[in-house]
XYZ file of C-alpha atoms in Angstrom:
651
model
C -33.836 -22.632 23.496
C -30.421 -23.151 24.717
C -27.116 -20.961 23.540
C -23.333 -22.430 23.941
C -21.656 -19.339 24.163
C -17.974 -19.183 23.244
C -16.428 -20.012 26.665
C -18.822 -22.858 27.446
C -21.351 -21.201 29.108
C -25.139 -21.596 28.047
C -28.128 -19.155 27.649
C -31.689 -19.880 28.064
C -34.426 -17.860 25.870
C -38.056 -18.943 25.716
C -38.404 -16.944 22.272
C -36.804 -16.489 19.181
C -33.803 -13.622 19.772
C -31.423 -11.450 17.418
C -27.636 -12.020 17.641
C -26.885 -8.842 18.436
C -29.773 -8.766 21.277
C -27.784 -11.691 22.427
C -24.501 -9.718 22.710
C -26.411 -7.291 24.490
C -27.527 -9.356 26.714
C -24.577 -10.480 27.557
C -23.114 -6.652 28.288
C -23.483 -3.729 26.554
C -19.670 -3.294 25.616
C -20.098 -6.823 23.915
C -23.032 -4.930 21.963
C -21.485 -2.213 21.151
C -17.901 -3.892 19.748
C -20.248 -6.844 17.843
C -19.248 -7.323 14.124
C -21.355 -10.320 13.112
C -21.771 -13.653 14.821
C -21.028 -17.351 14.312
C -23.938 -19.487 14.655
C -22.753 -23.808 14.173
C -19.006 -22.323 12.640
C -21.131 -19.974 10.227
C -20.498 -16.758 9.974
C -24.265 -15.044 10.347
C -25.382 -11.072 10.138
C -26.139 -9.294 13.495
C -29.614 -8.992 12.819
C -30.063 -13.004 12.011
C -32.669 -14.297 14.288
C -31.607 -17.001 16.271
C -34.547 -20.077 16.856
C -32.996 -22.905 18.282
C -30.102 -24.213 20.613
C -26.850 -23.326 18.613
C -23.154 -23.092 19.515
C -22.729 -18.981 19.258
C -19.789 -17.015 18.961
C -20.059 -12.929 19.152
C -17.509 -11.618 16.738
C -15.541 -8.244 16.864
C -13.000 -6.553 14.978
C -10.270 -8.901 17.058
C -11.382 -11.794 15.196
C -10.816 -12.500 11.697
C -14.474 -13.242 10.644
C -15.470 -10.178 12.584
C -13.061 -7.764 11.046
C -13.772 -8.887 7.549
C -17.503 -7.719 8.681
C -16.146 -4.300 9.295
C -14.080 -4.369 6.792
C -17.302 -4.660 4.323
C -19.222 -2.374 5.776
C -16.283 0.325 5.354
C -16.696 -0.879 1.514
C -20.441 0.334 1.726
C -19.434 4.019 3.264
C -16.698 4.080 0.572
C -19.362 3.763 -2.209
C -21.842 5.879 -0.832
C -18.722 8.428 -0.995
C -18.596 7.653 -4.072
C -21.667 7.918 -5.167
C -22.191 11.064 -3.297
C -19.029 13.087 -5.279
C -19.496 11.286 -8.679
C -23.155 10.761 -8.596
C -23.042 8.891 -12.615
C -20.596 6.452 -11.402
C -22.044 3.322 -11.540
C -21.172 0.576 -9.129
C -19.962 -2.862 -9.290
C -18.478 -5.068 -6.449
C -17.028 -4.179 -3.151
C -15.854 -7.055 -1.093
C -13.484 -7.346 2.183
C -10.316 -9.095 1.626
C -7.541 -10.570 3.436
C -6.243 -6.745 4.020
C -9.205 -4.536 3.773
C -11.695 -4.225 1.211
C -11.459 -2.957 -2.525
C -14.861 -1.358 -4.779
C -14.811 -1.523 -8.267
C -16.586 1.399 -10.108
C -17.534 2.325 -13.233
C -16.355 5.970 -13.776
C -13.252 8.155 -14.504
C -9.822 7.195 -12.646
C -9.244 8.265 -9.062
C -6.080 10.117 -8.685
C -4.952 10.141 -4.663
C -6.553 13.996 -3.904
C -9.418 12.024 -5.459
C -9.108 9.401 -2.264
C -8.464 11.963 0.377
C -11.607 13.992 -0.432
C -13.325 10.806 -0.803
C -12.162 9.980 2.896
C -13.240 13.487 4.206
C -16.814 12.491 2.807
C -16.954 8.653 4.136
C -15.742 10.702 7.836
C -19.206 12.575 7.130
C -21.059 9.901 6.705
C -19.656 7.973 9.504
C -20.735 10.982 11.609
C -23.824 10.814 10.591
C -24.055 7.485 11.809
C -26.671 6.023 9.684
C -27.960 2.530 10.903
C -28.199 -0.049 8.514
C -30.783 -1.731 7.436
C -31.250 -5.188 5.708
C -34.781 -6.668 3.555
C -35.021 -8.817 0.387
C -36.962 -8.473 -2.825
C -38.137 -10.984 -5.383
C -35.929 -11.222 -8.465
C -37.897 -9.198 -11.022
C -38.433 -6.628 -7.687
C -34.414 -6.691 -7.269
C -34.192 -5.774 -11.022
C -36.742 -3.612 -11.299
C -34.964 -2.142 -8.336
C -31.752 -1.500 -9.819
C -32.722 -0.688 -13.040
C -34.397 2.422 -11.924
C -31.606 3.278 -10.116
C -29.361 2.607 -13.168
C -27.119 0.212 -11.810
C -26.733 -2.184 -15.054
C -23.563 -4.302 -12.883
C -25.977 -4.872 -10.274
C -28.571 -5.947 -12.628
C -26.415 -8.501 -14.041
C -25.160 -9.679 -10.965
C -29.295 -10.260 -9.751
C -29.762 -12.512 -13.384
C -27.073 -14.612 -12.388
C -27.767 -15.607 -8.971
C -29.649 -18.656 -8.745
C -33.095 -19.150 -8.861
C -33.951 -20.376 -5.258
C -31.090 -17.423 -3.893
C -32.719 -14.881 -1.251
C -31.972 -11.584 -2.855
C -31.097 -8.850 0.122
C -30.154 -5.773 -0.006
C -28.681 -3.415 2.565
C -29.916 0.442 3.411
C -27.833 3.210 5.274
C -29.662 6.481 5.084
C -30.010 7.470 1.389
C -27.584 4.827 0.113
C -28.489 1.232 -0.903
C -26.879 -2.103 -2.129
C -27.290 -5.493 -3.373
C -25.318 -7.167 -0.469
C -25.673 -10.354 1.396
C -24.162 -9.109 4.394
C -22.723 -9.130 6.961
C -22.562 -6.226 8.207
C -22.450 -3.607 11.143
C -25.526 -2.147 13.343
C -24.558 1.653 11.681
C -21.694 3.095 10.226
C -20.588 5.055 13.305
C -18.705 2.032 14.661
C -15.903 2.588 11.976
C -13.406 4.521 14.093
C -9.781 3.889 11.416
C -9.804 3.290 7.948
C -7.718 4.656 5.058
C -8.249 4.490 1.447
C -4.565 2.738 0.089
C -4.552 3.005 -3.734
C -7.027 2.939 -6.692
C -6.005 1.175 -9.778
C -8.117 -0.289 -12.860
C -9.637 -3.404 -12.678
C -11.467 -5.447 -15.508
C -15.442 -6.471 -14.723
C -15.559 -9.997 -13.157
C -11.958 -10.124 -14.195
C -12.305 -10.695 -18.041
C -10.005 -8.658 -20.460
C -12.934 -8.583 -22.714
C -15.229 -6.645 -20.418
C -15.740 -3.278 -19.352
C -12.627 -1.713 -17.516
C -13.589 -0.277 -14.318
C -11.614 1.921 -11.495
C -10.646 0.139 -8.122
C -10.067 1.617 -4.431
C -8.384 -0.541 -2.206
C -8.646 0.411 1.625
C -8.572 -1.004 4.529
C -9.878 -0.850 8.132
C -9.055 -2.312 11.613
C -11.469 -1.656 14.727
C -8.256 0.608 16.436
C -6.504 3.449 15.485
C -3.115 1.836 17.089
C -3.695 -1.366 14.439
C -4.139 1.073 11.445
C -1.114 2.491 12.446
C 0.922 -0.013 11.997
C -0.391 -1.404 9.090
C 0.390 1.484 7.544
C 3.749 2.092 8.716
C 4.124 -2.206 7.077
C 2.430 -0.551 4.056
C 5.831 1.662 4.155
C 7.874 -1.137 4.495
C 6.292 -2.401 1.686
C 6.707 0.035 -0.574
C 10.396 0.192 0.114
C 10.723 -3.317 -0.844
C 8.817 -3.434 -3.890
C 10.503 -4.853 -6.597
C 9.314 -2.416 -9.018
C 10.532 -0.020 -6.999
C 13.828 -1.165 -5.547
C 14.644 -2.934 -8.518
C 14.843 0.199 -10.645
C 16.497 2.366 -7.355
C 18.934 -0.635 -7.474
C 19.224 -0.350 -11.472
C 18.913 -4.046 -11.688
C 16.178 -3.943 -14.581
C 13.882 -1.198 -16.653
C 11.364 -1.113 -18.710
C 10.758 1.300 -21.628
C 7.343 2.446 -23.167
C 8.512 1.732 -26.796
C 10.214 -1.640 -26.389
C 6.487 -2.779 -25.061
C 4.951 -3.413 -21.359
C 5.954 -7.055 -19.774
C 9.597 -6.966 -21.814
C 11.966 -6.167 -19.059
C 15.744 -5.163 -19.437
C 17.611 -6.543 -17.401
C 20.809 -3.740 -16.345
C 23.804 -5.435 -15.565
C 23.950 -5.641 -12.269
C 20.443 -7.756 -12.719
C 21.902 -9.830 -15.122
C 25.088 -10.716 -13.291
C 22.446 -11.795 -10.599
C 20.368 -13.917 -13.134
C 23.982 -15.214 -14.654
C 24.866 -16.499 -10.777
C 22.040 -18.249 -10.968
C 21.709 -19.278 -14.005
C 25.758 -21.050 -13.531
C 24.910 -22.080 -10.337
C 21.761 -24.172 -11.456
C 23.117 -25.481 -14.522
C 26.095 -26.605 -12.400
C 23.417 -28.056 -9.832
C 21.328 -30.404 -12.149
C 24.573 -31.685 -13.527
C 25.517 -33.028 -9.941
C 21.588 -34.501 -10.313
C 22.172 -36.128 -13.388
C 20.735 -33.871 -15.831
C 22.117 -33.458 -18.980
C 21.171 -29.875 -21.279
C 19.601 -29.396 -24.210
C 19.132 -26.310 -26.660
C 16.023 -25.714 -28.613
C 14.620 -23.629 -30.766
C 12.597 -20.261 -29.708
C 9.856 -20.996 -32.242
C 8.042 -23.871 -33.804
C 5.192 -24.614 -36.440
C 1.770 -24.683 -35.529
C 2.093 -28.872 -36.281
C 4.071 -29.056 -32.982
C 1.975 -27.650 -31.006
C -1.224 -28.992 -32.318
C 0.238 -32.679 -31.816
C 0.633 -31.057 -28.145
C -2.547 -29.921 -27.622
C -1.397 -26.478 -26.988
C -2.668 -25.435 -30.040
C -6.237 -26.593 -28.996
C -6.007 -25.288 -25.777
C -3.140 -22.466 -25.415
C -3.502 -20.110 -28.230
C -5.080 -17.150 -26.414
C -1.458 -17.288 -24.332
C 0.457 -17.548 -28.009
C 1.942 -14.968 -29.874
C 1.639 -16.770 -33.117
C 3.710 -15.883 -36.337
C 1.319 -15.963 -39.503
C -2.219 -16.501 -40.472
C -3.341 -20.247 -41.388
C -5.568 -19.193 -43.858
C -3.031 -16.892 -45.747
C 0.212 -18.534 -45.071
C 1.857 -21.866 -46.060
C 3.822 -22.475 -42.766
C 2.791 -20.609 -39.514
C 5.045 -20.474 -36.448
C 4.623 -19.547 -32.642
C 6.724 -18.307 -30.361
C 6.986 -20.992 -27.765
C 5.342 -20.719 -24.444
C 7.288 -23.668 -23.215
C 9.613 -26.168 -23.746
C 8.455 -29.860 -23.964
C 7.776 -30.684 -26.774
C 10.802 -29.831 -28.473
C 12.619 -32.159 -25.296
C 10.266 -34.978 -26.565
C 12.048 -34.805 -30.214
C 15.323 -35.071 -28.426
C 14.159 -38.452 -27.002
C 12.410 -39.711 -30.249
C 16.043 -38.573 -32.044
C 17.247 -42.379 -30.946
C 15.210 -45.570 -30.274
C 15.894 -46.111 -26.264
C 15.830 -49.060 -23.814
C 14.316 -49.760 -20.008
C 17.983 -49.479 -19.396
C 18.832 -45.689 -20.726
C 15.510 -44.293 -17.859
C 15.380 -42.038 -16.499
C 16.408 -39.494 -18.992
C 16.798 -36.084 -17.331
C 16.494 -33.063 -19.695
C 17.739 -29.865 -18.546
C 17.692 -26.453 -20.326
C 17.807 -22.680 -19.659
C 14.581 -21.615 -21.766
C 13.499 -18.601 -22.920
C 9.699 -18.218 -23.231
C 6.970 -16.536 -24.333
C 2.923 -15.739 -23.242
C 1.048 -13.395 -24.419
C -0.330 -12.261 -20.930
C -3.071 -9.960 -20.753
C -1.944 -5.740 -19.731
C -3.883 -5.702 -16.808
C -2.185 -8.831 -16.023
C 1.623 -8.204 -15.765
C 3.596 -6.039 -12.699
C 7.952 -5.413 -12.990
C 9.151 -8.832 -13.384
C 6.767 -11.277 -11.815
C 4.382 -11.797 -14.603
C 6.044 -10.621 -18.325
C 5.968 -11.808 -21.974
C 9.280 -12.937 -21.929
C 10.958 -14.636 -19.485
C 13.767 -17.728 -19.101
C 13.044 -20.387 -16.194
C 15.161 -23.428 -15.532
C 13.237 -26.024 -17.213
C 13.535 -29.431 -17.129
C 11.774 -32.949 -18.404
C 12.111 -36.724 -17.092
C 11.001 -39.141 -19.306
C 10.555 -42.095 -16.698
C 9.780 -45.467 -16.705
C 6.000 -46.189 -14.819
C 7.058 -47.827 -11.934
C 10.428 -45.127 -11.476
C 7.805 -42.220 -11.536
C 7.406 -41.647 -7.524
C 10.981 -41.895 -6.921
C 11.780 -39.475 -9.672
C 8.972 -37.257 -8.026
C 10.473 -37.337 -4.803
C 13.430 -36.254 -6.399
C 12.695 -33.115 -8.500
C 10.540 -31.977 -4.633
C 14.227 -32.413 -3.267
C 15.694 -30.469 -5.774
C 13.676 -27.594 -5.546
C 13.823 -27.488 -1.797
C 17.387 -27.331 -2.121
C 17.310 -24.259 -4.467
C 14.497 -22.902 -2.099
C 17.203 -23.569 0.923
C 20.194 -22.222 -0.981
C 18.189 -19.188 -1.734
C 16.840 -18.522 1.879
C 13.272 -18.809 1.312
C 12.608 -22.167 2.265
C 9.980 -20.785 4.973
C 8.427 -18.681 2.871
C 6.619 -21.172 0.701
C 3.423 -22.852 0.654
C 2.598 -26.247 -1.148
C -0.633 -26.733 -3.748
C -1.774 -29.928 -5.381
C -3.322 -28.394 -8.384
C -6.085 -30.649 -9.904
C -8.400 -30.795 -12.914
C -11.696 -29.617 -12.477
C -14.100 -32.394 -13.699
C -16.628 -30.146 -14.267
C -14.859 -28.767 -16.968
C -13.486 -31.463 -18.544
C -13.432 -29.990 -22.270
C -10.597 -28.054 -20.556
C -8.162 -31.627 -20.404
C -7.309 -34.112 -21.823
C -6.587 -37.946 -20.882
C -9.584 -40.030 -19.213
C -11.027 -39.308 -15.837
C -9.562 -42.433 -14.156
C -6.101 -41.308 -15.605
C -6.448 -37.808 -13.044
C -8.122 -39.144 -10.823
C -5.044 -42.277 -10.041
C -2.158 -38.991 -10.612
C -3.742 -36.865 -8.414
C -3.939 -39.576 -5.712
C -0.446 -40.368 -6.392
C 1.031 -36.822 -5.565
C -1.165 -36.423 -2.680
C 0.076 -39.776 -1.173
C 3.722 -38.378 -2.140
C 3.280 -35.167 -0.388
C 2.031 -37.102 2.347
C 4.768 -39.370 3.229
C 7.515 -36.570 2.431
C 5.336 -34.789 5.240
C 5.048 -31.952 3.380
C 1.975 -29.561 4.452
C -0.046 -28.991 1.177
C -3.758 -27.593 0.342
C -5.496 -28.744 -2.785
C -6.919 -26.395 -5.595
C -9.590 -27.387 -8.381
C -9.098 -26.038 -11.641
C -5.402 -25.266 -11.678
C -3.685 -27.955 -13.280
C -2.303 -28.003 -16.714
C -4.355 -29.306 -18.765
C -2.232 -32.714 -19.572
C -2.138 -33.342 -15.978
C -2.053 -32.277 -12.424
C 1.041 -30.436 -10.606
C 2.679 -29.528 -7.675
C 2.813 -25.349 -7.367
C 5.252 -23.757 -4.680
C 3.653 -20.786 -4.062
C 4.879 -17.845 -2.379
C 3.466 -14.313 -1.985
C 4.494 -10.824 -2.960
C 4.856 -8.058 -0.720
C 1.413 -6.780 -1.359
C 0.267 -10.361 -0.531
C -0.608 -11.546 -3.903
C 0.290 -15.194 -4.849
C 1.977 -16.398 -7.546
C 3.932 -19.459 -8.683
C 7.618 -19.604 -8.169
C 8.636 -23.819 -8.764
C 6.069 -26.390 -10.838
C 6.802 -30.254 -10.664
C 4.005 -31.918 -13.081
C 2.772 -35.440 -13.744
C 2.239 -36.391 -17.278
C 0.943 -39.545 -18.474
C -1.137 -38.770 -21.758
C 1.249 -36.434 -23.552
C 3.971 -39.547 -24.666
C 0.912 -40.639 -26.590
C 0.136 -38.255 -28.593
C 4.003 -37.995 -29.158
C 4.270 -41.433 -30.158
C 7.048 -41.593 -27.570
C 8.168 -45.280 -26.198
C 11.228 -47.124 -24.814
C 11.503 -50.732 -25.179
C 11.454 -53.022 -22.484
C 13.102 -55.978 -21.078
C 10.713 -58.068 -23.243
C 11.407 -56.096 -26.357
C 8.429 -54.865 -26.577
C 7.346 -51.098 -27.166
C 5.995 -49.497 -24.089
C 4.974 -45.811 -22.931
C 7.136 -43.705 -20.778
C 5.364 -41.045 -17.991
C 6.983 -37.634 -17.985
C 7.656 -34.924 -15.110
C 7.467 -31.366 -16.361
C 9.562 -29.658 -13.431
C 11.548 -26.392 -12.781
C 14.008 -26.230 -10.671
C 14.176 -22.863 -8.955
C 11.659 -21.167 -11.492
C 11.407 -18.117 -13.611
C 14.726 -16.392 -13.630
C 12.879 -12.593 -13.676
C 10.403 -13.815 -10.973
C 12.678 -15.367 -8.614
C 14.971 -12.154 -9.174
C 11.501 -9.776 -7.978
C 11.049 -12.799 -5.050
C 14.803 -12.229 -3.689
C 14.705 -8.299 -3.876
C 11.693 -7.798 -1.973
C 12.513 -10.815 0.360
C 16.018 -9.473 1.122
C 14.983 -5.345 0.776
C 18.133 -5.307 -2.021
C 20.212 -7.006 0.787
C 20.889 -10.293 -0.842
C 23.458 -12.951 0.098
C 26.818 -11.758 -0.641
C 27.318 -15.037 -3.004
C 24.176 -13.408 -5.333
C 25.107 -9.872 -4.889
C 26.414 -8.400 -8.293
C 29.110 -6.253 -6.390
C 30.333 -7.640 -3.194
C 33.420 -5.705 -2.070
C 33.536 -1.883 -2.591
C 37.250 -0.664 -2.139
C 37.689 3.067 -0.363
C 40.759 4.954 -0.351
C 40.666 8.001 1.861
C 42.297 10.056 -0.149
C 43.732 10.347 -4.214
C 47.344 8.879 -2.231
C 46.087 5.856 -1.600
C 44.319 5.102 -5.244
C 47.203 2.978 -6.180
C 46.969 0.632 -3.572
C 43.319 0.482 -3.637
C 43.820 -0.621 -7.413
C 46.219 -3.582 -6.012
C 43.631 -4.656 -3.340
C 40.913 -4.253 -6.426
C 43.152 -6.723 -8.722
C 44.069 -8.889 -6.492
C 40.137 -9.059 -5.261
C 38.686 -9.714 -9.074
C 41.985 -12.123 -9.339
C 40.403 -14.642 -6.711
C 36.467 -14.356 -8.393
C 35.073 -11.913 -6.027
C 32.763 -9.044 -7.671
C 34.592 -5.786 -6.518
C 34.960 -2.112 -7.841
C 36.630 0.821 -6.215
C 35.570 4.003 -5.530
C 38.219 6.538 -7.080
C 36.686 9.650 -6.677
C 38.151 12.454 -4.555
C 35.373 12.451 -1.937
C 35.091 11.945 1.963
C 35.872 8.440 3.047
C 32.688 9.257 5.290
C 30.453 9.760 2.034
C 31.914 7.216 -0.045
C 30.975 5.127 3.464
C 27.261 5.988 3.043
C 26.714 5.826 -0.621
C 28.319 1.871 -0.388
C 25.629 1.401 2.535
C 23.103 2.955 0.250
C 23.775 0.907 -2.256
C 23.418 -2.525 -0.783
C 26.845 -3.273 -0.541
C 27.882 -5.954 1.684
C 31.870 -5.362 2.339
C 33.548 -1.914 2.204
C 37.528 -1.855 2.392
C 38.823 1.061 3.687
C 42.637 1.322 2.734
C 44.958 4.977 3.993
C 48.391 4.934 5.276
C 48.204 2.069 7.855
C 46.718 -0.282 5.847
C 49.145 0.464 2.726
C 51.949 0.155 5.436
C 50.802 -3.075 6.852
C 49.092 -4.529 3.313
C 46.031 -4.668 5.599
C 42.419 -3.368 4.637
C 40.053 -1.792 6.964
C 36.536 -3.975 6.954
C 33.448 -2.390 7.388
C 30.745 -5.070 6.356
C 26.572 -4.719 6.393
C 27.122 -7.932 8.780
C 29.110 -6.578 11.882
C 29.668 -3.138 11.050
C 33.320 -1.931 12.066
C 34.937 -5.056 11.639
C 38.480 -3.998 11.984
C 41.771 -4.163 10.205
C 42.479 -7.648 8.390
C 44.812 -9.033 6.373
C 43.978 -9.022 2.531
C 44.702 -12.900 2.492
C 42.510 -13.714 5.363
C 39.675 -11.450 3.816
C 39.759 -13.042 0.469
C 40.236 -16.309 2.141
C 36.908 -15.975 4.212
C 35.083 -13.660 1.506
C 35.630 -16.657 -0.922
C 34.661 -19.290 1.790
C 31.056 -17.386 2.174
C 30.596 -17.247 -1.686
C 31.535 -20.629 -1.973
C 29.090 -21.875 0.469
C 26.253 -19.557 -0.562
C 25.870 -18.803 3.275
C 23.175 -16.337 4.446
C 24.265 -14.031 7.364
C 21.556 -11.593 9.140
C 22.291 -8.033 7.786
C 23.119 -5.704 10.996
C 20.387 -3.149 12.214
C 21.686 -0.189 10.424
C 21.634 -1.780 7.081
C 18.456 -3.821 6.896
């Protein structure tokens, strides 16, 4: 048989060989830094017998595939640990991820003396260098297997696999689990590795199953690379919104008011009010005009909506339909209460598109386990927004609410940091949705050919649409890597329908509009978590809720400061003083601790020449200046929402 080898070269065995007898054919070193292999683009175990000619790629820890192979295996030591210290814990899954690996356990919570001892004990069994070993049972075997060894997750996990699936299993020394690979030759090739965090997790995700305790660690096949991905784990943490965001006192949260029900301080609120202004101010220029509707409605709206049918799990509903004569829910979004704005007056071909704008306050009842600071809450406000369109002014309008949110993406300074998803139905679920197949199948087709010709770079996800129609998500991640939604821009054409919604046409007759569900730049709260951790507190000086901090050096110069101050807050700029009878060099570093982006230092000279002394997160020392020519250029900045690179010492 004949082997293509990575760089073209080809191998010649008369008999069936291992991959990793391969590698080590190849050299030793190869052998010994072999993760898994790639046999045809499939990622294969080391111990996979190869029969035929293949294309063959030996992976390491350098390569993606390879690491992720390491990366399990570490999982494996980590739950032998485990099992080891806490022999009743019982175990559930341990897979690698994009970072490292997690395991979920069944047991008591870890605290982090838990993790270190359980990393002195996976260095033991490292040592001991344990090779491991791979072999398959039958499925009543596999149970009977587990069950003895009490493992009821495992069990489970064996009952739903499917009939014709090759059950394997994977030994090192004493330990053993369900696994299908791949995975190292022995455990003594992990040389760095670090258990991160442990946290509680839910069994296959559901809030209605058992709660279990995850450890999240990770591993790299060099000490140098764990290194620094731990040091970025530091730079992580400081820019965690939770964190920062409470350092900063932008928001809080407090045990009693309830978990996902922020409060925003006001320095966070003077950001989300910039915003908020700058938005409203925005969709005005795009022909928008605002609406304001209520924060609840009966259970009839929403059951003409479908939410009703298909929502109510999200709901926090007001009432009980078989005690009460009216029930209400809290909304979880805005549409329908837009549509009744519509139906208020008959409308012509002529009066589309109609562009509905509104600052909304919502509400979901997200699951605990769910929410994190101010990226996934109960209540939260986004800049929603419907267009009821005509049929054949549907793409254009589409284009249009894309170009919209790219411009608040720009403005904001996050443009790059986006990706795009087409978010279709899954027709194997259809009981999910509603509207005909042929209806998602010809909306679906149109957004992809949209994204297409905009040249927008998109990826497509099953499952993820709403379930009146399939979306556009801008997705960007978190610090810690985890995606969520930030802008939506939806294609409805069954929901005016069941409104009885219609315009008439040129011919007088009544006719059905489409509708675009669409936010502009997204949930207030989320965006506000997005910008802290994107900007490490150092935001734009045009979002920054104080943007010049006055210093007088000493209690003399207090009055003048308080003339620069006025004169500031006269001309719109966000600015405080700092009055207190410190050092001008502390006052200095507090300012710079604070995120502040301009400092004006004002003494003798600067009262004498009605100058201030500019020391800005931008250029550092920038000199004396007159107060005219500061405000002049400070207001020029704000005005034009510009985004300057913050200088080493501040960032």
């Amino acid at each position: 048989m004949k082997i293509t080898l990575k760089d073209g070269s080809v191998k010649e065995y008369e008999s069936a060989k291992s991959i990793y007898e391969i590698a080590k054919d190849i050299s030793d070193g190869l052998a010994r830094a072999a993760t898994a292999g790639e046999v045809d683009g499939e990622v294969k175990d080391l111990r996979t017998m190869v029969e035929g000619d293949c294309s063959l790629s030996i992976l390491t820890a350098n390569d993606e595939k390879g690491l992720a192979a390491l990366r399990h295996t570490t999982s494996h030591v980590l739950a032998e640990a485990v099992k080891r210290l806490r022999p009743e814990a019982k175990l559930a899954i341990g897979p690698s991820i994009d970072t490292g690996f997690y395991y979920d356990f069944e047991t008591e919570p870890f605290s982090r003396e838990d993790l270190d001892n359980l990393e002195k004990e996976m260095k033991k069994v490292i040592k001991e260098g344990a090779k491991l070993e791979r072999f398959t049972l039958s499925r009543d075997e596999a149970i009977a297997f587990m069950e003895e060894k009490k493992e009821p997750y495992k069990v489970e996990l064996i009952r739903d696999l499917p009939k014709d699936a090759e059950i394997s299993f994977y030994r090192q020394g004493e330990f053993v689990d369900l696994c299908a690979g791949p995975h190292l030759m022995s455990t003594k090739t992990i040389k760095a590795y670090k258990l991160i965090s442990s946290s509680m997790a839910y069994w296959r995700g559901d809030s209605n199953k058992a709660q279990l305790q995850r450890i999240y660690g990770t591993a790299f096949g060099k000490k140098e690379e764990l290194n620094a991905y731990l040091e970025h784990l530091e730079d992580i943490k400081k820019r965690d919104h939770n964190k920062l965001g409470r350092e900063m006192e932008l928001f809080t949260t407090v045990d009693v008011i309830g978990q996902g029900l922020p409060l925003l301080m006001p320095k966070g609120a003077k950001m989300i009010q910039t915003m908020q202004r700058w938005i409203e101010d925005e969709e005005e220029k795009w022909g928008y005009v605002r609406t304001k509707t209520p924060l609840m409605a009966k259970s009839d709206l929403y059951k003409i909506s479908g939410h009703w049918d298909h929502y109510t799990d999200g709901m926090f509903i007001l009432g009980d339909e078989e005690t009460d004569k009216e029930v209400f829910a809290l909304r979880p979004m805005t549409c329908p209460f837009q549509y009744y704005v519509y139906k208020a007056s008959q409308k012509s071909y002529r009066d589309l598109p109609l562009r509905y704008g509104e600052t909304s306050t919502l509400f979901r009842n997200e699951d605990s386990g769910e929410m994190h600071g101010l990226t996934r809450v109960r209540q939260f406000t986004i800049s929603e927004g419907h267009l009821i369109v005509r049929p054949d002014q549907m793409v254009e309008e589409f284009k249009g609410c894309l170009a919209l949110a790219k411009k608040c993406l720009t403005t904001l300074g996050v443009e790059e940091d986006v990706t795009y998803r087409l978010s279709k139905w899954d027709p194997n679920n259809k009981e999910k949705y509603i509207g005909d197949a042929s209806v998602w199948e010809e909306t679906q087709n149109s957004i992809r050919t949209i994204l297409t010709e905009l040249e927008i770079p998109f990826y497509e996800a099953d499952g993820e649409a709403a379930f009146y129609g399939p979306k556009v998500d801008i997705q960007a991640k978190n610090v810690y890597g985890k995606e969520d939604t930030m802008i939506t821009i939806q294609w409805d054409a069954v929901l005016a329908e069941q409104f009885d919604m219609y315009y008439i046409d040129q011919n007088g007759e009544k006719q059905r509009p489409y509708i675009i569900h669409r936010t502009s730049m997204g949930c207030y709260e989320r965006t506000l978590a997005w910008l802290i951790e994107k900007y490490a507190g150092n935001f734009p000086t045009w979002l920054c809720p104080e943007q010049v901090r006055v210093l007088p050096i000493s209690d003399k110069y207090n009055e003048y400061a308080g003339r620069v101050l006025s004169e500031l807050k006269e001309n719109g700029i966000l600015a405080t003083a700092d009055f207190r009878s410190e050092k001008i060099g502390y006052k200095i570093r507090e300012s710079r601790l604070n995120k502040v982006p301009y400092m004006l230092v004002v003494g003798q000279k600067e009262e004498e020449d009605e100058t201030v002394s500019v020391r800005s997160r931008y250029l550092g020392d920038e000199g004396a200046q007159k107060l005219s020519d500061f405000i002049e250029a400070i207001s020029k900045e704000i005005r034009k929402k510009e985004i300057r690179k913050v200088c080493q010492q501040d960032s």
